[in-house]
Amino acid sequence: MKTLIMITGLAIFSHTAQADIASIDAAANSMDINKLKQLVVTEHDYSQAYANYRLAISANVLGQHQVVKAALTQAQNILEQLNESQANAENYTLLASVYGMKIAIEPVNAQSFGIEYANALTKAEQLEPQNPRLKLVQAIGAYNTPATYGGSPQKAVELANQAITLFQAPCDTICWGEAEAYTWRGLAQQALGNQAEALADWQQALTVQSDYGWAKFLIQQNKRNNQDS
């Protein structure tokens, strides 16, 4: 009986977490700042940290810099507290993403944030080396890191390939990132001069997640560029 109760509880948790992530992604895809602020307050634990992370990204696009900093700080604090009690690869991977964004918006602190970013990725890889979101975050890092520090678009493509392969496994809890992986691979392909491959990746991102706003924007931008050339 205890085993049945435990299994039932885990199933409920899995479906709840998946629903929470889906709600956050839907708000983020439309850059619905008000909805994301609401989710930041109503969600708990990992979902709350993820909502803050997505709020920071949307607020950054809209130029709301104070919201960005506050949301990233909140996400960082939640994830660090979670890792003290239940360290896992998902917590560390999202924490690395938070530090990666902090590097972008606070370049004066890039060195210290860079150390924390690398530490979080190392711990995530030790815990779950085949986590698809880990490979996605590594791909993003490779794309944004200068060649002198080991980054490159080609390395980003290779890591995104690994992420996309790993995303094919069934998932019922924390499942974000597949459309994002195609989008980042497309950006890396574009940087390598492979425009057709880039466009195919962005279109595939919409096949995975039809409301994924960033892929839609990149496709529209590509269309405008072709019309102007």
mmCIF file of C-alpha atoms in Angstrom:
data_model
loop_
_atom_site.group_PDB
_atom_site.id
_atom_site.type_symbol
_atom_site.label_atom_id
_atom_site.label_comp_id
_atom_site.label_asym_id
_atom_site.label_seq_id
_atom_site.Cartn_x
_atom_site.Cartn_y
_atom_site.Cartn_z
ATOM 1 C CA MET A 1 0.000 0.000 0.000
ATOM 2 C CA LYS A 2 2.808 2.408 0.895
ATOM 3 C CA THR A 3 4.472 1.656 -2.449
ATOM 4 C CA LEU A 4 1.221 2.352 -4.318
ATOM 5 C CA ILE A 5 0.771 5.658 -2.492
ATOM 6 C CA MET A 6 4.357 6.638 -3.313
ATOM 7 C CA ILE A 7 3.969 5.782 -6.992
ATOM 8 C CA THR A 8 0.664 7.696 -7.175
ATOM 9 C CA GLY A 9 2.254 10.705 -5.479
ATOM 10 C CA LEU A 10 5.165 10.714 -7.908
ATOM 11 C CA ALA A 11 2.788 10.501 -10.855
ATOM 12 C CA ILE A 12 0.787 13.475 -9.590
ATOM 13 C CA PHE A 13 4.003 15.431 -9.023
ATOM 14 C CA SER A 14 5.235 14.617 -12.535
ATOM 15 C CA HIS A 15 2.042 15.782 -14.234
ATOM 16 C CA THR A 16 1.880 18.892 -12.040
ATOM 17 C CA ALA A 17 5.481 19.861 -12.791
ATOM 18 C CA GLN A 18 4.921 19.324 -16.513
ATOM 19 C CA ALA A 19 1.806 21.517 -16.427
ATOM 20 C CA ASP A 20 3.659 24.237 -14.521
ATOM 21 C CA ILE A 21 6.513 24.281 -17.045
ATOM 22 C CA ALA A 22 4.052 24.351 -19.947
ATOM 23 C CA SER A 23 2.247 27.363 -18.443
ATOM 24 C CA ILE A 24 5.527 29.206 -17.962
ATOM 25 C CA ASP A 25 6.659 28.449 -21.508
ATOM 26 C CA ALA A 26 3.333 29.639 -22.946
ATOM 27 C CA ALA A 27 3.663 32.974 -21.128
ATOM 28 C CA ALA A 28 7.318 33.320 -22.124
ATOM 29 C CA ASN A 29 6.626 32.573 -25.797
ATOM 30 C CA SER A 30 4.265 35.541 -25.967
ATOM 31 C CA MET A 31 6.483 37.640 -23.631
ATOM 32 C CA ASP A 32 3.509 38.046 -21.296
ATOM 33 C CA ILE A 33 5.342 39.838 -18.486
ATOM 34 C CA ASN A 34 2.269 40.155 -16.284
ATOM 35 C CA LYS A 35 1.499 36.438 -16.507
ATOM 36 C CA LEU A 36 5.126 35.560 -15.778
ATOM 37 C CA LYS A 37 5.099 37.847 -12.725
ATOM 38 C CA GLN A 38 1.975 36.051 -11.543
ATOM 39 C CA LEU A 39 3.601 32.642 -12.060
ATOM 40 C CA VAL A 40 6.699 33.764 -10.168
ATOM 41 C CA VAL A 41 4.485 34.338 -7.126
ATOM 42 C CA THR A 42 2.249 31.263 -7.427
ATOM 43 C CA GLU A 43 4.780 28.582 -8.403
ATOM 44 C CA HIS A 44 7.099 26.790 -5.976
ATOM 45 C CA ASP A 45 10.643 25.437 -5.889
ATOM 46 C CA TYR A 46 12.079 24.578 -9.337
ATOM 47 C CA SER A 47 9.051 25.906 -11.239
ATOM 48 C CA GLN A 48 9.358 29.218 -9.412
ATOM 49 C CA ALA A 49 13.036 29.461 -10.343
ATOM 50 C CA TYR A 50 12.212 28.595 -13.962
ATOM 51 C CA ALA A 51 9.448 31.223 -14.057
ATOM 52 C CA ASN A 52 11.935 33.816 -12.803
ATOM 53 C CA TYR A 53 14.446 32.770 -15.455
ATOM 54 C CA ARG A 54 11.898 33.119 -18.249
ATOM 55 C CA LEU A 55 10.695 36.417 -16.785
ATOM 56 C CA ALA A 56 14.277 37.690 -16.903
ATOM 57 C CA ILE A 57 14.635 36.736 -20.571
ATOM 58 C CA SER A 58 11.358 38.405 -21.590
ATOM 59 C CA ALA A 59 12.067 41.506 -19.503
ATOM 60 C CA ASN A 60 15.517 41.775 -21.064
ATOM 61 C CA VAL A 61 14.026 41.787 -24.567
ATOM 62 C CA LEU A 62 11.608 44.519 -23.478
ATOM 63 C CA GLY A 63 14.357 46.580 -21.821
ATOM 64 C CA GLN A 64 13.075 46.189 -18.250
ATOM 65 C CA HIS A 65 16.531 45.877 -16.714
ATOM 66 C CA GLN A 66 15.554 46.113 -13.051
ATOM 67 C CA VAL A 67 13.070 43.285 -13.531
ATOM 68 C CA VAL A 68 15.814 41.232 -15.179
ATOM 69 C CA LYS A 69 18.238 41.600 -12.279
ATOM 70 C CA ALA A 70 15.609 40.931 -9.624
ATOM 71 C CA ALA A 71 14.290 37.829 -11.411
ATOM 72 C CA LEU A 72 17.770 36.366 -11.936
ATOM 73 C CA THR A 73 18.695 36.968 -8.308
ATOM 74 C CA GLN A 74 15.496 35.274 -7.167
ATOM 75 C CA ALA A 75 16.080 32.294 -9.475
ATOM 76 C CA GLN A 76 19.664 31.973 -8.271
ATOM 77 C CA ASN A 77 18.648 32.042 -4.605
ATOM 78 C CA ILE A 78 15.911 29.430 -5.080
ATOM 79 C CA LEU A 79 18.168 27.036 -6.989
ATOM 80 C CA GLU A 80 21.053 27.374 -4.551
ATOM 81 C CA GLN A 81 18.681 26.587 -1.670
ATOM 82 C CA LEU A 82 17.284 23.602 -3.562
ATOM 83 C CA ASN A 83 20.774 22.267 -4.194
ATOM 84 C CA GLU A 84 21.475 22.354 -0.485
ATOM 85 C CA SER A 85 18.582 19.985 0.182
ATOM 86 C CA GLN A 86 18.074 18.036 -3.074
ATOM 87 C CA ALA A 87 20.921 18.613 -5.485
ATOM 88 C CA ASN A 88 20.199 17.290 -8.969
ATOM 89 C CA ALA A 89 21.202 17.902 -12.564
ATOM 90 C CA GLU A 90 18.094 19.926 -13.408
ATOM 91 C CA ASN A 91 18.748 22.397 -10.586
ATOM 92 C CA TYR A 92 22.389 22.828 -11.519
ATOM 93 C CA THR A 93 21.645 23.116 -15.247
ATOM 94 C CA LEU A 94 19.084 25.872 -14.735
ATOM 95 C CA LEU A 95 21.456 27.570 -12.286
ATOM 96 C CA ALA A 96 24.152 27.539 -14.967
ATOM 97 C CA SER A 97 21.666 29.165 -17.369
ATOM 98 C CA VAL A 98 21.003 31.873 -14.797
ATOM 99 C CA TYR A 99 24.724 32.550 -14.394
ATOM 100 C CA GLY A 100 25.132 32.555 -18.180
ATOM 101 C CA MET A 101 22.544 35.292 -18.474
ATOM 102 C CA LYS A 102 24.182 37.221 -15.634
ATOM 103 C CA ILE A 103 27.443 37.143 -17.594
ATOM 104 C CA ALA A 104 25.632 38.685 -20.575
ATOM 105 C CA ILE A 105 23.951 41.504 -18.652
ATOM 106 C CA GLU A 106 26.751 42.210 -16.153
ATOM 107 C CA PRO A 107 30.000 41.804 -18.139
ATOM 108 C CA VAL A 108 31.935 43.619 -15.409
ATOM 109 C CA ASN A 109 31.325 40.544 -13.217
ATOM 110 C CA ALA A 110 31.871 38.036 -16.016
ATOM 111 C CA GLN A 111 34.877 36.407 -14.376
ATOM 112 C CA SER A 112 33.173 35.552 -11.085
ATOM 113 C CA PHE A 113 29.917 34.540 -12.785
ATOM 114 C CA GLY A 114 31.919 32.480 -15.269
ATOM 115 C CA ILE A 115 33.440 30.448 -12.451
ATOM 116 C CA GLU A 116 30.014 29.798 -10.934
ATOM 117 C CA TYR A 117 28.625 28.914 -14.367
ATOM 118 C CA ALA A 118 31.389 26.362 -14.982
ATOM 119 C CA ASN A 119 30.996 24.866 -11.494
ATOM 120 C CA ALA A 120 27.247 24.426 -11.947
ATOM 121 C CA LEU A 121 27.705 22.706 -15.324
ATOM 122 C CA THR A 122 30.388 20.415 -13.904
ATOM 123 C CA LYS A 123 28.114 19.323 -11.057
ATOM 124 C CA ALA A 124 25.198 18.779 -13.455
ATOM 125 C CA GLU A 125 27.379 16.634 -15.703
ATOM 126 C CA GLN A 126 28.588 14.561 -12.776
ATOM 127 C CA LEU A 127 25.003 13.877 -11.734
ATOM 128 C CA GLU A 128 23.396 13.282 -15.140
ATOM 129 C CA PRO A 129 25.758 13.529 -18.132
ATOM 130 C CA GLN A 130 23.029 12.632 -20.653
ATOM 131 C CA ASN A 131 20.547 15.287 -19.570
ATOM 132 C CA PRO A 132 19.251 17.043 -22.731
ATOM 133 C CA ARG A 133 18.980 20.458 -21.058
ATOM 134 C CA LEU A 134 22.595 20.165 -19.912
ATOM 135 C CA LYS A 135 23.706 19.628 -23.522
ATOM 136 C CA LEU A 136 21.511 22.553 -24.610
ATOM 137 C CA VAL A 137 23.088 24.907 -22.063
ATOM 138 C CA GLN A 138 26.551 23.706 -23.104
ATOM 139 C CA ALA A 139 25.632 24.403 -26.738
ATOM 140 C CA ILE A 140 24.490 27.923 -25.847
ATOM 141 C CA GLY A 141 27.748 28.452 -23.974
ATOM 142 C CA ALA A 142 29.804 27.240 -26.938
ATOM 143 C CA TYR A 143 27.921 29.598 -29.271
ATOM 144 C CA ASN A 144 28.449 32.626 -27.012
ATOM 145 C CA THR A 145 32.036 31.888 -25.950
ATOM 146 C CA PRO A 146 34.858 33.431 -28.046
ATOM 147 C CA ALA A 147 37.117 30.993 -29.891
ATOM 148 C CA THR A 148 40.072 32.044 -27.724
ATOM 149 C CA TYR A 149 38.197 30.580 -24.734
ATOM 150 C CA GLY A 150 37.127 27.370 -26.471
ATOM 151 C CA GLY A 151 33.822 28.319 -28.032
ATOM 152 C CA SER A 152 32.749 28.037 -31.675
ATOM 153 C CA PRO A 153 29.594 27.705 -33.792
ATOM 154 C CA GLN A 154 30.719 24.230 -34.880
ATOM 155 C CA LYS A 155 31.045 23.087 -31.272
ATOM 156 C CA ALA A 156 27.604 24.574 -30.608
ATOM 157 C CA VAL A 157 26.147 22.523 -33.481
ATOM 158 C CA GLU A 158 27.728 19.327 -32.138
ATOM 159 C CA LEU A 159 26.378 19.881 -28.628
ATOM 160 C CA ALA A 160 22.953 20.869 -29.960
ATOM 161 C CA ASN A 161 22.937 17.631 -31.980
ATOM 162 C CA GLN A 162 23.493 15.700 -28.759
ATOM 163 C CA ALA A 163 20.744 17.648 -27.011
ATOM 164 C CA ILE A 164 18.252 17.059 -29.821
ATOM 165 C CA THR A 165 18.993 13.318 -29.788
ATOM 166 C CA LEU A 166 18.508 13.150 -26.014
ATOM 167 C CA PHE A 167 15.244 15.093 -26.252
ATOM 168 C CA GLN A 168 13.742 12.138 -28.149
ATOM 169 C CA ALA A 169 13.510 10.153 -24.905
ATOM 170 C CA PRO A 170 10.097 10.189 -23.152
ATOM 171 C CA CYS A 171 9.692 12.962 -20.570
ATOM 172 C CA ASP A 172 6.962 13.606 -18.019
ATOM 173 C CA THR A 173 8.420 16.068 -15.498
ATOM 174 C CA ILE A 174 10.872 18.807 -16.514
ATOM 175 C CA CYS A 175 10.683 18.841 -20.306
ATOM 176 C CA TRP A 176 11.558 22.325 -21.553
ATOM 177 C CA GLY A 177 14.215 23.020 -24.169
ATOM 178 C CA GLU A 178 13.662 20.930 -27.311
ATOM 179 C CA ALA A 179 12.416 23.793 -29.503
ATOM 180 C CA GLU A 180 15.156 25.943 -28.031
ATOM 181 C CA ALA A 181 17.783 23.373 -29.017
ATOM 182 C CA TYR A 182 16.699 23.516 -32.667
ATOM 183 C CA THR A 183 16.694 27.311 -32.534
ATOM 184 C CA TRP A 184 20.211 27.559 -31.141
ATOM 185 C CA ARG A 185 21.475 24.973 -33.621
ATOM 186 C CA GLY A 186 19.950 27.100 -36.349
ATOM 187 C CA LEU A 187 21.781 30.164 -35.075
ATOM 188 C CA ALA A 188 25.046 28.227 -35.039
ATOM 189 C CA GLN A 189 24.392 26.981 -38.579
ATOM 190 C CA GLN A 190 23.728 30.565 -39.641
ATOM 191 C CA ALA A 191 27.036 31.643 -38.112
ATOM 192 C CA LEU A 192 28.730 28.914 -40.179
ATOM 193 C CA GLY A 193 27.095 30.250 -43.346
ATOM 194 C CA ASN A 194 24.592 27.386 -43.613
ATOM 195 C CA GLN A 195 21.441 29.440 -44.082
ATOM 196 C CA ALA A 196 19.259 26.660 -45.477
ATOM 197 C CA GLU A 197 20.096 24.424 -42.509
ATOM 198 C CA ALA A 198 19.412 27.300 -40.134
ATOM 199 C CA LEU A 199 15.968 27.928 -41.622
ATOM 200 C CA ALA A 200 15.155 24.198 -41.471
ATOM 201 C CA ASP A 201 16.050 24.133 -37.777
ATOM 202 C CA TRP A 202 13.860 27.130 -36.964
ATOM 203 C CA GLN A 203 10.967 25.535 -38.830
ATOM 204 C CA GLN A 204 11.549 22.306 -36.918
ATOM 205 C CA ALA A 205 11.431 24.273 -33.667
ATOM 206 C CA LEU A 206 7.879 25.310 -34.596
ATOM 207 C CA THR A 207 7.005 21.715 -35.364
ATOM 208 C CA VAL A 208 8.049 20.857 -31.819
ATOM 209 C CA GLN A 209 6.353 23.885 -30.258
ATOM 210 C CA SER A 210 4.004 25.760 -32.573
ATOM 211 C CA ASP A 211 3.821 28.908 -30.409
ATOM 212 C CA TYR A 212 7.592 29.305 -30.016
ATOM 213 C CA GLY A 213 7.915 33.041 -30.622
ATOM 214 C CA TRP A 214 11.684 33.244 -31.045
ATOM 215 C CA ALA A 215 11.746 30.761 -33.941
ATOM 216 C CA LYS A 216 8.875 32.643 -35.593
ATOM 217 C CA PHE A 217 10.839 35.892 -35.289
ATOM 218 C CA LEU A 218 13.990 34.360 -36.820
ATOM 219 C CA ILE A 219 12.027 32.921 -39.747
ATOM 220 C CA GLN A 220 10.370 36.288 -40.400
ATOM 221 C CA GLN A 221 13.745 38.026 -40.141
ATOM 222 C CA ASN A 222 15.213 35.562 -42.635
ATOM 223 C CA LYS A 223 12.332 36.230 -45.024
ATOM 224 C CA ARG A 224 12.842 40.006 -44.778
ATOM 225 C CA ASN A 225 16.558 39.646 -45.410
ATOM 226 C CA ASN A 226 15.906 37.565 -48.517
ATOM 227 C CA GLN A 227 13.427 40.142 -49.815
ATOM 228 C CA ASP A 228 15.911 42.982 -49.281
ATOM 229 C CA SER A 229 18.818 41.172 -50.987
#
